[in-house]
PDB file of C-alpha atoms in Angstrom:
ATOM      1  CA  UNK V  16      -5.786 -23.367 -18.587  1.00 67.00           C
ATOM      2  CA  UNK V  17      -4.699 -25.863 -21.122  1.00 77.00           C
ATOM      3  CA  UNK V  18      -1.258 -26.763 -21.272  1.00 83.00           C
ATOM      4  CA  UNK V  19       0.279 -27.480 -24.533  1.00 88.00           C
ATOM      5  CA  UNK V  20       4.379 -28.499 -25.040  1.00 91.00           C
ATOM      6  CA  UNK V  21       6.504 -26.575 -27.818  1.00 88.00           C
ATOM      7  CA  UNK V  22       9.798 -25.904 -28.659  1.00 90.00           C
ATOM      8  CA  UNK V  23      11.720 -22.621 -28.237  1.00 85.00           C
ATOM      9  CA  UNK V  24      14.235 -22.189 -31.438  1.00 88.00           C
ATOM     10  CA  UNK V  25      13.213 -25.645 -32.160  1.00 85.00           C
ATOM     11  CA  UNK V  26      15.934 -26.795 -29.578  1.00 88.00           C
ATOM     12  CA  UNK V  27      14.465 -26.208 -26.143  1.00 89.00           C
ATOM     13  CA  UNK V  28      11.166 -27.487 -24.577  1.00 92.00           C
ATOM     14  CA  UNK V  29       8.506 -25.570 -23.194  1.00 91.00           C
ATOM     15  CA  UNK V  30       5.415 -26.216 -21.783  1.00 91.00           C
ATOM     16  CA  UNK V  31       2.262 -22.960 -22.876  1.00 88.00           C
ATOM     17  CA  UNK V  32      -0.661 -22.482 -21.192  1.00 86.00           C
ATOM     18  CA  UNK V  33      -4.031 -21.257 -23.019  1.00 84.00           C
ATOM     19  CA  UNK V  34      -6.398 -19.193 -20.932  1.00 80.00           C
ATOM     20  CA  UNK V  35      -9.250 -20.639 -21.359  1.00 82.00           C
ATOM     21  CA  UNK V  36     -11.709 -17.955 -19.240  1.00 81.00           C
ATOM     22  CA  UNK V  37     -10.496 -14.746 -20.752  1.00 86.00           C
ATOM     23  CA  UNK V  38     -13.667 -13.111 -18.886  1.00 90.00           C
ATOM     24  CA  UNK V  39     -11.764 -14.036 -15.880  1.00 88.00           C
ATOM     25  CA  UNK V  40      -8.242 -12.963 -17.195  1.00 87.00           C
ATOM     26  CA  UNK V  41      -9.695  -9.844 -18.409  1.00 92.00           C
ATOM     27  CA  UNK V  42     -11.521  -8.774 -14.786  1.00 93.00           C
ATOM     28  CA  UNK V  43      -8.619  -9.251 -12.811  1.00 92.00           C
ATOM     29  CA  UNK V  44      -6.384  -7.498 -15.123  1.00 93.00           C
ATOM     30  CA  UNK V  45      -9.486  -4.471 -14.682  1.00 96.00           C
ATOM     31  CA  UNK V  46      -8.856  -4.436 -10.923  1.00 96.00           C
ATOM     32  CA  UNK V  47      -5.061  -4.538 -10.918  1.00 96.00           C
ATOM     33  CA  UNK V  48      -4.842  -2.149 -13.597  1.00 96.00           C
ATOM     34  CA  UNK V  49      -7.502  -0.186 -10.991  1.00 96.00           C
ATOM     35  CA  UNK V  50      -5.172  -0.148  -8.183  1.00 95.00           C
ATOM     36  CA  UNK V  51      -2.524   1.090 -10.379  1.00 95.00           C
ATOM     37  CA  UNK V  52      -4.371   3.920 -11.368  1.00 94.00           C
ATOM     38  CA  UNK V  53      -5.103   4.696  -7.543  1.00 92.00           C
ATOM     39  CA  UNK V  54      -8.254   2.361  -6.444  1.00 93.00           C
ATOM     40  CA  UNK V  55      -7.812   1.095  -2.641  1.00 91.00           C
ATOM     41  CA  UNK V  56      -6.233  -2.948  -2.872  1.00 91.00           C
ATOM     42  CA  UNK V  57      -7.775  -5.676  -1.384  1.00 88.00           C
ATOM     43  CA  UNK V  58      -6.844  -8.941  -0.120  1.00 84.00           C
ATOM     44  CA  UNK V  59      -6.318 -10.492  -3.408  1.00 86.00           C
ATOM     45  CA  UNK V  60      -5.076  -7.329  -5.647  1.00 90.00           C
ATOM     46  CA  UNK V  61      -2.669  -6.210  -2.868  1.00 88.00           C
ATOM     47  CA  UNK V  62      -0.667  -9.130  -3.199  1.00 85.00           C
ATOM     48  CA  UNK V  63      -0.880  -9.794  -6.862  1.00 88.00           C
ATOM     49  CA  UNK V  64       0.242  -6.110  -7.379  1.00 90.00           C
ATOM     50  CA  UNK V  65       3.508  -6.464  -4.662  1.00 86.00           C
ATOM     51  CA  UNK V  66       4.602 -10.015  -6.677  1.00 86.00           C
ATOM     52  CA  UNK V  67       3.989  -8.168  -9.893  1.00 90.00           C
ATOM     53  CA  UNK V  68       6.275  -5.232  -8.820  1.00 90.00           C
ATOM     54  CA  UNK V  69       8.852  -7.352  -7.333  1.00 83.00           C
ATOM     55  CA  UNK V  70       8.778  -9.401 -10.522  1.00 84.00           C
ATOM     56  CA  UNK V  71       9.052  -5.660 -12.190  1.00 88.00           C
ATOM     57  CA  UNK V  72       6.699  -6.452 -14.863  1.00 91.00           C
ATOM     58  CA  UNK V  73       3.959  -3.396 -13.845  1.00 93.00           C
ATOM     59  CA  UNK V  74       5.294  -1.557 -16.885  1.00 92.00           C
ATOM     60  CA  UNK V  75       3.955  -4.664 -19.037  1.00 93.00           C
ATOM     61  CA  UNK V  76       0.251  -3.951 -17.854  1.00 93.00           C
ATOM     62  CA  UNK V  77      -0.045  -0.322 -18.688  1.00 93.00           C
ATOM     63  CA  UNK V  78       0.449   2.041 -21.878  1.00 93.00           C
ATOM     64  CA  UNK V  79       3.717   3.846 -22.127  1.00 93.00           C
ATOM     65  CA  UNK V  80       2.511   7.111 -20.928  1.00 92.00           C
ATOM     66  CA  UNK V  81       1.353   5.713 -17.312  1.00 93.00           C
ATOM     67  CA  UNK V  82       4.460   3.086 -16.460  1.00 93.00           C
ATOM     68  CA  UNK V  83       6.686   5.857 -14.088  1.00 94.00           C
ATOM     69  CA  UNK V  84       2.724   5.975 -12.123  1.00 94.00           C
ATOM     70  CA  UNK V  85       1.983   3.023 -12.100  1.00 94.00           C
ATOM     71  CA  UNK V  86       5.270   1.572 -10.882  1.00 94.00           C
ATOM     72  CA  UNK V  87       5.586   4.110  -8.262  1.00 94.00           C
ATOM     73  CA  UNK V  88       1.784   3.146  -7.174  1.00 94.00           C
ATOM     74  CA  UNK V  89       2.785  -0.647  -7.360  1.00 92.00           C
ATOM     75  CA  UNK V  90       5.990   0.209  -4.997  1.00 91.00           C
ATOM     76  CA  UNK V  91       3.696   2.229  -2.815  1.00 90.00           C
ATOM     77  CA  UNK V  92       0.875  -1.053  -2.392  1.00 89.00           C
ATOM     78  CA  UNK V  93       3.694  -3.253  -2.214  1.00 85.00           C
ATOM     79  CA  UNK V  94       5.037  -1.256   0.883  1.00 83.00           C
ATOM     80  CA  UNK V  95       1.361  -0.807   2.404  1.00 75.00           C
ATOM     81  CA  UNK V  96      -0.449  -2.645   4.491  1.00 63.00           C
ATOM     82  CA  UNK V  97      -2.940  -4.276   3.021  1.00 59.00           C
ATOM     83  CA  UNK V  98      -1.844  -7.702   3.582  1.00 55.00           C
ATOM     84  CA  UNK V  99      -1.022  -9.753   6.415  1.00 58.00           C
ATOM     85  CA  UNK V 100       2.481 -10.793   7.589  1.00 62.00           C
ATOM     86  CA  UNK V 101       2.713 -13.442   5.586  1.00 63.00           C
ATOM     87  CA  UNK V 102       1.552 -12.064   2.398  1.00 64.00           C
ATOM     88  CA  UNK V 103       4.169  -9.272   3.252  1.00 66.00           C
ATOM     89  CA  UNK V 104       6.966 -11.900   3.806  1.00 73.00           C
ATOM     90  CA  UNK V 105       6.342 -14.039   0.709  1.00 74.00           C
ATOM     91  CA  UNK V 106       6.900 -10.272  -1.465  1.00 70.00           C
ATOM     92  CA  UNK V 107       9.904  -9.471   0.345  1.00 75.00           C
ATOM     93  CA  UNK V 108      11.211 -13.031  -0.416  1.00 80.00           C
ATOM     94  CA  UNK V 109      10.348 -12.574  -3.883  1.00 79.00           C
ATOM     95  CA  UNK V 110      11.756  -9.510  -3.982  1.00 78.00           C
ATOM     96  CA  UNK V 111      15.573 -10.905  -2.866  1.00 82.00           C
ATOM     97  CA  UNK V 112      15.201 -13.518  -4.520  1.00 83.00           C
ATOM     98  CA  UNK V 113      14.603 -11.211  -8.210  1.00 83.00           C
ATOM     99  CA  UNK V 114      17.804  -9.430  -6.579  1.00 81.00           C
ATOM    100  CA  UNK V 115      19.750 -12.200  -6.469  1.00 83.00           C
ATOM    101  CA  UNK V 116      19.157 -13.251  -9.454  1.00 82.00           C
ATOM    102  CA  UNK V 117      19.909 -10.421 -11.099  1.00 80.00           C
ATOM    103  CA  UNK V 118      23.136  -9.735  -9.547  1.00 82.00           C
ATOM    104  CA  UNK V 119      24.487 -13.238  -9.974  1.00 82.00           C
ATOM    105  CA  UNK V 120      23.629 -12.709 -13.779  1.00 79.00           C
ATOM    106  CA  UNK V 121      25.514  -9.388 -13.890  1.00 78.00           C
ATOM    107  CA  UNK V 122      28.627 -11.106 -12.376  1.00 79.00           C
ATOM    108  CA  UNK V 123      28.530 -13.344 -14.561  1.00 72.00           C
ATOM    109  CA  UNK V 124      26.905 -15.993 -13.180  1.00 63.00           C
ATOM    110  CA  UNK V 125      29.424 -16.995  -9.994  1.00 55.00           C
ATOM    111  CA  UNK V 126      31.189 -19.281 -12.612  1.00 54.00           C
ATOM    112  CA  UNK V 127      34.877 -19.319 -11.349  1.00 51.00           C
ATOM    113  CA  UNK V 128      37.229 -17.958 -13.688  1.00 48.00           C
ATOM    114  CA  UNK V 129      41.055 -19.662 -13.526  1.00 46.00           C
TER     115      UNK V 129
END
């Protein structure tokens, strides 16, 4: 990857990263999109697939048509046990820690109102 800095809006700064092996982009994207459409994980797709539903962008990697599958398949992998205890403890964290985040931001952001 090549990382390049920008500005969002002009105001804030971001950093971008170019793919520069899309042949390697592009095969792993195959095999997760596999295991979405039913194919058996393994150690590295099981994990990418739970972070990937617990980050709930699934419904990014799919056409419209397959999204209510393939999240339910994602949930499913992300609940199974193709990973070790670890694997299966650093999804659950990221998976509270989404949560969180998202509730604080519906309450408004804990800010305390006088």
């Amino acid at each position: 990857m090549t990382a390049r800095k920008e500005r969002l809006l002009g105001i804030l700064p971001v950093t971008r990263y170019d793919v520069r092996d899309s042949a390697r982009r592009d095969g792993l994207l195959a095999e997760v999109r596999a295991v979405l459409a039913g194919a058996t994980p393994d150690e590295r797709t099981g994990p990418l697939v739970g972070l990937l539903h617990a980050g709930d962008v699934v419904k990014h990697l799919v056409p419209k048509g397959q999204r209510r599958d393939a999240q339910r398949r994602a949930k499913d992998v992300a609940a199974g046990d193709w990973a070790g205890t670890a694997a299966k403890a650093a999804v659950t964290a990221a998976t509270a820690a989404i949560s969180a985040a998202a509730m604080v931001a519906a309450t408004g952001g804990g800010a305390a109102s006088s």
